[in-house]
PDB file of C-alpha atoms in Angstrom:
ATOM      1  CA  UNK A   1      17.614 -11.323   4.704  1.00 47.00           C
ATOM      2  CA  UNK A   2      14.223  -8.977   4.852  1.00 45.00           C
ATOM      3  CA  UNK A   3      12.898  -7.675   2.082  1.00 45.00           C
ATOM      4  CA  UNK A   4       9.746  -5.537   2.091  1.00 45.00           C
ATOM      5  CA  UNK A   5       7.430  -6.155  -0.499  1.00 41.00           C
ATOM      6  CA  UNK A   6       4.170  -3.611  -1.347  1.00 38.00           C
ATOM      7  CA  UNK A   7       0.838  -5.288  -0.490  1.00 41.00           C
ATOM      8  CA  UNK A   8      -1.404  -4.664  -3.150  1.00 39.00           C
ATOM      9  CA  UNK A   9      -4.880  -5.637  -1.465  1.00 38.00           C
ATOM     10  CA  UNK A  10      -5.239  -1.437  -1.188  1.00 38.00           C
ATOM     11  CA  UNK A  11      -6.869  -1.503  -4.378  1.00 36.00           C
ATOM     12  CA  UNK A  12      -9.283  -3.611  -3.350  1.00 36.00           C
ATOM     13  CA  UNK A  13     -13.179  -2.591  -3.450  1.00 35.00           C
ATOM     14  CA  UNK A  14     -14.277  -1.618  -0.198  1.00 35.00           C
ATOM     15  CA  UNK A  15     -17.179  -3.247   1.619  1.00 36.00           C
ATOM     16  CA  UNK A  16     -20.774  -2.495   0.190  1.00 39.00           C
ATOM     17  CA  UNK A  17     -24.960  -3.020   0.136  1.00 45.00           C
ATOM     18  CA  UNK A  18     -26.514  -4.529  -2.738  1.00 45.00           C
ATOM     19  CA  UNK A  19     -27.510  -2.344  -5.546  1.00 46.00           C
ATOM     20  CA  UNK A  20     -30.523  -3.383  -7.015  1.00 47.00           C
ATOM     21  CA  UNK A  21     -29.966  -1.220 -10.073  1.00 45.00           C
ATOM     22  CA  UNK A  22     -26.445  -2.822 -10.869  1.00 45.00           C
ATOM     23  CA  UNK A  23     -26.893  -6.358  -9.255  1.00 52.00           C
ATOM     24  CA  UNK A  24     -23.691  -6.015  -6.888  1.00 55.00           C
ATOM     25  CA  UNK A  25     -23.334  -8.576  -4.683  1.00 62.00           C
ATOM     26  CA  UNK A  26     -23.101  -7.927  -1.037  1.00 64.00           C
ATOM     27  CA  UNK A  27     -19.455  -8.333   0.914  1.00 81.00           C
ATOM     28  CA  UNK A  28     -17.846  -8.366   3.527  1.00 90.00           C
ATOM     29  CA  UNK A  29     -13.734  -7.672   4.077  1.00 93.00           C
ATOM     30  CA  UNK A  30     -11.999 -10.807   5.344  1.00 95.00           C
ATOM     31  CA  UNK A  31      -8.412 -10.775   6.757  1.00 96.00           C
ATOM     32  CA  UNK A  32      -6.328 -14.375   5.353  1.00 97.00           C
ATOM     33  CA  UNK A  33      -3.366 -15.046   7.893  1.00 97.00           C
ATOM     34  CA  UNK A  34      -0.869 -17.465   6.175  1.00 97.00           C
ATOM     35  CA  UNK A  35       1.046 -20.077   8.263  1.00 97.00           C
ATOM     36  CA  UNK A  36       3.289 -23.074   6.608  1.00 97.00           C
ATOM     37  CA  UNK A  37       5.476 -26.240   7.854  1.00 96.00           C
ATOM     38  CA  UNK A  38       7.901 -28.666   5.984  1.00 93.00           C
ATOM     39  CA  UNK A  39       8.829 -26.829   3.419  1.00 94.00           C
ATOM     40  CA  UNK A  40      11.244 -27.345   0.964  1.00 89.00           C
ATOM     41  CA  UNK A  41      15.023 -26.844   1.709  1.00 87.00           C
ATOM     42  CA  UNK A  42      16.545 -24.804  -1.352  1.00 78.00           C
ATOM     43  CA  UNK A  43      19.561 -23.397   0.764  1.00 70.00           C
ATOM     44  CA  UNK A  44      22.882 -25.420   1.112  1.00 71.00           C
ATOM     45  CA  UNK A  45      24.643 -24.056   4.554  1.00 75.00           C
ATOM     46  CA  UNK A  46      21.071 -22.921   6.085  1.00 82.00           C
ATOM     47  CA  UNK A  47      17.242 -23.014   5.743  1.00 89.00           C
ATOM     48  CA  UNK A  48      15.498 -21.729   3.403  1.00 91.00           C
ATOM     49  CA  UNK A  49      13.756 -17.859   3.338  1.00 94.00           C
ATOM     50  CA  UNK A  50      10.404 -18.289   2.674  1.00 96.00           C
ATOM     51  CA  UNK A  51       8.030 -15.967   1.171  1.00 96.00           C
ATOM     52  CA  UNK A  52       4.151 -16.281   0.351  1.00 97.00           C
ATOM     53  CA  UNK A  53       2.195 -14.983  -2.726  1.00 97.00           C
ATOM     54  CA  UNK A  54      -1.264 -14.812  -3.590  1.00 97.00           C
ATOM     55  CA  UNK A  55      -3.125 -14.716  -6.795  1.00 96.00           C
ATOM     56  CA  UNK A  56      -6.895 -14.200  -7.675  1.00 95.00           C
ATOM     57  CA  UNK A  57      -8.467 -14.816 -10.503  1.00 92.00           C
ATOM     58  CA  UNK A  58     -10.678 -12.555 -12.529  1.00 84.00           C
ATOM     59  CA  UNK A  59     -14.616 -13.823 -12.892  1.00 79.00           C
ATOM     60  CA  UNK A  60     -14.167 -13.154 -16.328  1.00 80.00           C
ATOM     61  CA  UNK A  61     -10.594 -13.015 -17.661  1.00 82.00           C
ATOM     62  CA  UNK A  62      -9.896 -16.151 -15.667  1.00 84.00           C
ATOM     63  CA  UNK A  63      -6.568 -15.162 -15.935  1.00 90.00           C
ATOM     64  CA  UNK A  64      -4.465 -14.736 -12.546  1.00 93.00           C
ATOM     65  CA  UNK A  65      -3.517 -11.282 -11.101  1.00 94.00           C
ATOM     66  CA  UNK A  66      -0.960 -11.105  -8.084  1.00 95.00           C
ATOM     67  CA  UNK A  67      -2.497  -9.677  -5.153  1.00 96.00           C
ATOM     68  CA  UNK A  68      -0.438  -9.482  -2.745  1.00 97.00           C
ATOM     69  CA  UNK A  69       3.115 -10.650  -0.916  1.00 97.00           C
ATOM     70  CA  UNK A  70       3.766 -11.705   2.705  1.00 97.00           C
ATOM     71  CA  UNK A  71       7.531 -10.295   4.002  1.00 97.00           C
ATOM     72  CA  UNK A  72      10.606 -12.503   3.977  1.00 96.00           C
ATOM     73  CA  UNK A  73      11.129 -14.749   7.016  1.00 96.00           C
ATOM     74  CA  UNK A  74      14.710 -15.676   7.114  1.00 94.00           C
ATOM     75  CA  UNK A  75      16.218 -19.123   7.550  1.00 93.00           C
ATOM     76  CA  UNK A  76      12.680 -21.208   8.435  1.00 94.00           C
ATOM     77  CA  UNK A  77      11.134 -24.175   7.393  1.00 95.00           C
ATOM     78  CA  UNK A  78       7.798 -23.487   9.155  1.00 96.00           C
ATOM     79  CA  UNK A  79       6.931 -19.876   8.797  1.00 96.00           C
ATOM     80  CA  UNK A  80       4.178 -18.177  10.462  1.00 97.00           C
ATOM     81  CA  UNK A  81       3.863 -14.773   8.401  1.00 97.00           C
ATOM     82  CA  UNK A  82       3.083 -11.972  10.086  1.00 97.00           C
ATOM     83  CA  UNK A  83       1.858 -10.085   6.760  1.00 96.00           C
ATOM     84  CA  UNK A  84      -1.985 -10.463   6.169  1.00 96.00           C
ATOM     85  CA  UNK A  85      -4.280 -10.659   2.791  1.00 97.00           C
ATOM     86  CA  UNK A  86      -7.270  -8.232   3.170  1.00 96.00           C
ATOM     87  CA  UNK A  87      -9.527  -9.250   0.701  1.00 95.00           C
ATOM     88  CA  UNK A  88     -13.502  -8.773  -0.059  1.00 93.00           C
ATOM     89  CA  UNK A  89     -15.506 -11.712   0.424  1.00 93.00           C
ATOM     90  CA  UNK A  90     -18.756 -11.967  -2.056  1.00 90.00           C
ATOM     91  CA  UNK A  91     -20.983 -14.489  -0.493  1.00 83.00           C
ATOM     92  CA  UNK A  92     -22.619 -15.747  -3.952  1.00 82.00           C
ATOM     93  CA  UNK A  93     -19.778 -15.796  -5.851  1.00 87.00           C
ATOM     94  CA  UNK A  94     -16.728 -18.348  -6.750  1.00 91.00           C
ATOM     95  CA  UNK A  95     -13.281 -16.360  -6.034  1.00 94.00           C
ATOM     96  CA  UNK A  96     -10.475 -18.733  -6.896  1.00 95.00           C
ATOM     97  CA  UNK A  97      -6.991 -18.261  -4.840  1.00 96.00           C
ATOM     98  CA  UNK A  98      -3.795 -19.657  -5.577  1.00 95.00           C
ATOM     99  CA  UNK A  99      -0.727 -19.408  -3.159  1.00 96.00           C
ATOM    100  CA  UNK A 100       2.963 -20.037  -4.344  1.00 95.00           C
ATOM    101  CA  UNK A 101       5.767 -20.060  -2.303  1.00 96.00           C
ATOM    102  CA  UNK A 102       9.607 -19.006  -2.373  1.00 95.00           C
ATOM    103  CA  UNK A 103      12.943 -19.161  -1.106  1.00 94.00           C
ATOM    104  CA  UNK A 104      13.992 -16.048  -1.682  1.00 93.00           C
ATOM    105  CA  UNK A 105      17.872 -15.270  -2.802  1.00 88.00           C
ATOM    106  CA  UNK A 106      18.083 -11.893  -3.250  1.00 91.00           C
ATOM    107  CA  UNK A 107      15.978  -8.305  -2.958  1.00 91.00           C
ATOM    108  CA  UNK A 108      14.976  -8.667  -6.540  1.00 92.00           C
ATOM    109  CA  UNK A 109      11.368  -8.687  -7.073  1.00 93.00           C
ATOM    110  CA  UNK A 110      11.405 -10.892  -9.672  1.00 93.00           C
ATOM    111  CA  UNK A 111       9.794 -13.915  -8.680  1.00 92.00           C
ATOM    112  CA  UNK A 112      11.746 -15.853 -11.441  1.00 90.00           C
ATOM    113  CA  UNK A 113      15.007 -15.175  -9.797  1.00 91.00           C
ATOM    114  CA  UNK A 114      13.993 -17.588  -6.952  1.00 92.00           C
ATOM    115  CA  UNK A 115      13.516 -20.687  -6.034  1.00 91.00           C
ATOM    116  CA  UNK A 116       9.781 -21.901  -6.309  1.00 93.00           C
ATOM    117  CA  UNK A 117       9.131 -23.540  -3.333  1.00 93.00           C
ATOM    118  CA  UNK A 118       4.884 -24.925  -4.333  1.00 93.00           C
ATOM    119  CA  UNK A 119       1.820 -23.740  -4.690  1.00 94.00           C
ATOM    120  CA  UNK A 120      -1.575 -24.337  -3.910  1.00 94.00           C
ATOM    121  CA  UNK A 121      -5.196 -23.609  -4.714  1.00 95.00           C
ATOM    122  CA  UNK A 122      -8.803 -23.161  -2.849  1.00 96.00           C
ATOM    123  CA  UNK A 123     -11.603 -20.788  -2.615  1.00 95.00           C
ATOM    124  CA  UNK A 124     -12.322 -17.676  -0.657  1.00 95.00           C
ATOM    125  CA  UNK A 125     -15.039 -19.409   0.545  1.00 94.00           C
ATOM    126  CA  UNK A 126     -13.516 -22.706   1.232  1.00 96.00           C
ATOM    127  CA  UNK A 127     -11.614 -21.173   3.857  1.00 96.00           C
ATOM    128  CA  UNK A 128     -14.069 -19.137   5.370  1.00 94.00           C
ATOM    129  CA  UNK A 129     -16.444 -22.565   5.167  1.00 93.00           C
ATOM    130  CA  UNK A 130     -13.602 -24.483   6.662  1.00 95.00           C
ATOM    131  CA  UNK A 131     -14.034 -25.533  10.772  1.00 95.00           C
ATOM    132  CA  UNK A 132     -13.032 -22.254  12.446  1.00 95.00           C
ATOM    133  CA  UNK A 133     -12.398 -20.787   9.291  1.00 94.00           C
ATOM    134  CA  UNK A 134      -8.729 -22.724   9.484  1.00 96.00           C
ATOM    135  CA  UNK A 135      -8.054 -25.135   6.095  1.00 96.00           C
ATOM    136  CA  UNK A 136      -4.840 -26.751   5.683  1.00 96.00           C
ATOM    137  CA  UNK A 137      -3.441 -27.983   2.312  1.00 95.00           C
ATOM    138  CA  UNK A 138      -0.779 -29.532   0.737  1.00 94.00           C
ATOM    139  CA  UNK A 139       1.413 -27.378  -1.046  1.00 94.00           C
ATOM    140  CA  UNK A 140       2.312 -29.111  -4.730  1.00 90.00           C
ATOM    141  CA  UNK A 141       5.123 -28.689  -6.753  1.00 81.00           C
ATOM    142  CA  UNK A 142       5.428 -27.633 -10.167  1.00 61.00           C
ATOM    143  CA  UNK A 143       2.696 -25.323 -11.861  1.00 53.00           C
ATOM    144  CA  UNK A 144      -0.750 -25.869 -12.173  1.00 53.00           C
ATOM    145  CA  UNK A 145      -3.562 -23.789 -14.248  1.00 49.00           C
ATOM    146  CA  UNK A 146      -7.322 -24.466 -13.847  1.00 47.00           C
ATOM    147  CA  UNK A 147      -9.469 -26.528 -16.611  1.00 49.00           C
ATOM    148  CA  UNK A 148     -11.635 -23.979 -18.685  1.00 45.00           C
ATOM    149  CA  UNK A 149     -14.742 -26.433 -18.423  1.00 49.00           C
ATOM    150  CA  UNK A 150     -14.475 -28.039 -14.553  1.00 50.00           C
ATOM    151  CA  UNK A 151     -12.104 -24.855 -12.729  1.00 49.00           C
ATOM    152  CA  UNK A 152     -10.338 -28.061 -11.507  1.00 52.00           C
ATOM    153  CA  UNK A 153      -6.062 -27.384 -11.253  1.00 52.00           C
ATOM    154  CA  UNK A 154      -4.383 -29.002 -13.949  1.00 51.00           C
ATOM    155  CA  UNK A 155      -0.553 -29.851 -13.322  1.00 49.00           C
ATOM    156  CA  UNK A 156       1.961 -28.956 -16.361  1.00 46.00           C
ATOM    157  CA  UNK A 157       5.281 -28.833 -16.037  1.00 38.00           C
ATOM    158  CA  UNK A 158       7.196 -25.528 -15.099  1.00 42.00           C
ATOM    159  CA  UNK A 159       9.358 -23.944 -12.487  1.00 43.00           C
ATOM    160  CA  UNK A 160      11.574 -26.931 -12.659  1.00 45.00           C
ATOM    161  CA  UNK A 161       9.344 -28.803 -10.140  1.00 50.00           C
ATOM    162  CA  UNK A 162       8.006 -32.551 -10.886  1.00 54.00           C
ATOM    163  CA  UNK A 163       3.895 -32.230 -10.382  1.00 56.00           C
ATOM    164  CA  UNK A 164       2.151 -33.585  -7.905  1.00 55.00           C
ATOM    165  CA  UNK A 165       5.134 -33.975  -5.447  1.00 64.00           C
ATOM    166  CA  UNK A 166       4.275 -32.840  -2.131  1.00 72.00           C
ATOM    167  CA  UNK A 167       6.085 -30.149  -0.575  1.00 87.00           C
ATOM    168  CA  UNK A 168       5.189 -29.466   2.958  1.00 94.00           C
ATOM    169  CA  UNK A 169       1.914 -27.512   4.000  1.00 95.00           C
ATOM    170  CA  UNK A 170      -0.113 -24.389   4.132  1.00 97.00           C
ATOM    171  CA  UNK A 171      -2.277 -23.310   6.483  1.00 97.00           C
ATOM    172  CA  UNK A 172      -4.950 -20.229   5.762  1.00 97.00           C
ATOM    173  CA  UNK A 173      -6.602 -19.083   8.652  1.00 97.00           C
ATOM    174  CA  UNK A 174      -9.834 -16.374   8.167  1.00 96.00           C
ATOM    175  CA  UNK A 175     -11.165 -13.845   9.829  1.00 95.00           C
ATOM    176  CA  UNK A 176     -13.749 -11.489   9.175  1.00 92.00           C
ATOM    177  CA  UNK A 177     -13.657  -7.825   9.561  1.00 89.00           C
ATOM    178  CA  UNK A 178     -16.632  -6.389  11.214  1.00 74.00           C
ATOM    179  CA  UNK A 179     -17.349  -2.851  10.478  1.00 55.00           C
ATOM    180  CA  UNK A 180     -16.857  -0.241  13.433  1.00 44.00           C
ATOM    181  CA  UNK A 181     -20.550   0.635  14.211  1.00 44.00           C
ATOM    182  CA  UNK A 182     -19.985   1.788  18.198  1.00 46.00           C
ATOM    183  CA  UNK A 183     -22.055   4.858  19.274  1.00 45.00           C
ATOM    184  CA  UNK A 184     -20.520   6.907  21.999  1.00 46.00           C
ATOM    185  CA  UNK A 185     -22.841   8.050  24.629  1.00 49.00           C
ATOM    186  CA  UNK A 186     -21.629  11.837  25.702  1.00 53.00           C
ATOM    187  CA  UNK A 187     -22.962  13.802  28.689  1.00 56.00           C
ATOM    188  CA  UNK A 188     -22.533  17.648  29.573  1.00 56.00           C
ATOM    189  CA  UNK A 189     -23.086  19.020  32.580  1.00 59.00           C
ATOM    190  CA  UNK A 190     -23.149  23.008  33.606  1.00 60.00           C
ATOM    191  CA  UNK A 191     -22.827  24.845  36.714  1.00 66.00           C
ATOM    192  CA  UNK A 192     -23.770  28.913  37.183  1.00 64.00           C
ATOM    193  CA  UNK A 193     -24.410  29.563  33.600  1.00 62.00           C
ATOM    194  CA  UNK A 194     -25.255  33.086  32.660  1.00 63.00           C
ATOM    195  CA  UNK A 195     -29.191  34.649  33.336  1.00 61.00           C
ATOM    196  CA  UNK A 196     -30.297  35.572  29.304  1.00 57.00           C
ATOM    197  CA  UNK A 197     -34.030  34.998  30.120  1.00 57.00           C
ATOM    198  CA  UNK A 198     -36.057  38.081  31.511  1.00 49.00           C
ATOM    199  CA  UNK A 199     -38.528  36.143  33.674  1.00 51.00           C
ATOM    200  CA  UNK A 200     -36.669  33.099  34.471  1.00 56.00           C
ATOM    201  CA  UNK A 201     -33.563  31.281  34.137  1.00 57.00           C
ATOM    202  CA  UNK A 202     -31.906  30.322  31.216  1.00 55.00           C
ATOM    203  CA  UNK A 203     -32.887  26.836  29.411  1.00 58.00           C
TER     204      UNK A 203
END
């Protein structure tokens, strides 16, 4: 089963300088590559069909927006997605992720007709931080939202999962996106050019 899902990190901002007039933050683009092992197995006669999504969460709503998807990897345990998460990276702030997981049934795009596989949650900047910018995490099951006061996850009971059991693992690799700065050198050469001058030769 492949299902092709719309990446939504398009509508991202793009890359910019700070702006002392409106206090933006500088940034740079960062590309998240999204690996897992042991998860779940939902499906009776096979594996199941994993498929990764990621929320952020607004600096001011705090409410969670989805992203982006990763495609459908059929009948694995320990996918390595091929899909990536562009995102900007602003080095003085706090951007909150949270990635849930799925075994996908069908080509609906509704997330509730699946089976939720975990979730987890970290900074942008944990995983850039991280040693080679590679952190690993446990993913958790059942659903979690963030204390108002501390930003710490909080596990309530949803999805039909039991919180706090342990679900296999993710593993968010980072890598920034330079921006293409090359000069190219270019050289011209002539040979019996036309005489324009009227007492020499042409410059």
């Amino acid at each position: 089963m492949e299902e092709d899902v719309v990446d939504k990190g398009e509508d991202m901002a793009s890359v910019r300088d700070f702006d002392p007039l409106t206090g933006t933050i500088p940034a740079t683009k960062v590309e998240l590559t999204v690996s897992c092992r042991n998860l779940l197995d939902k499906d009776t006669f096979s594996k199941s069909d994993p498929l990764c999504v990621l929320y952020t969460q607004g600096i001011e709503s705090k409410q969670w927006r989805e992203f982006g998807r990763t495609e459908v990897i059929d009948n694995t345990l320990n996918p390595d997605f091929v899909r990536k998460f562009i995102l900007d990276y602003f080095f003085e702030e706090k951007q909150n992720l949270r990635f849930d997981l799925y075994d996908v049934d069908s080509k609906s795009p509704d997330l509730s007709k699946h089976d939720f596989l975990g979730q987890t949650f970290c900074t942008l900047g944990e995983i850039v931080g991280s040693p080679g910018s590679r952190l690993e995490k446990p993913l958790m099951m059942g659903a979690f939202t963030l204390h108002s006061r501390t930003g710490k996850p909080m596990p309530s009971v949803s999805n039909g999962g039991i919180p706090g059991k342990k679900c296999g693992t993710i593993i968010l690799s980072a890598e920034e996106l330079g921006n293409c700065r090359d000069v190219a050198t270019m050289q011209f050469c002539a040979n019996k050019l036309d005489k324009k001058d009227f007492f020499g030769k042409s410059e």
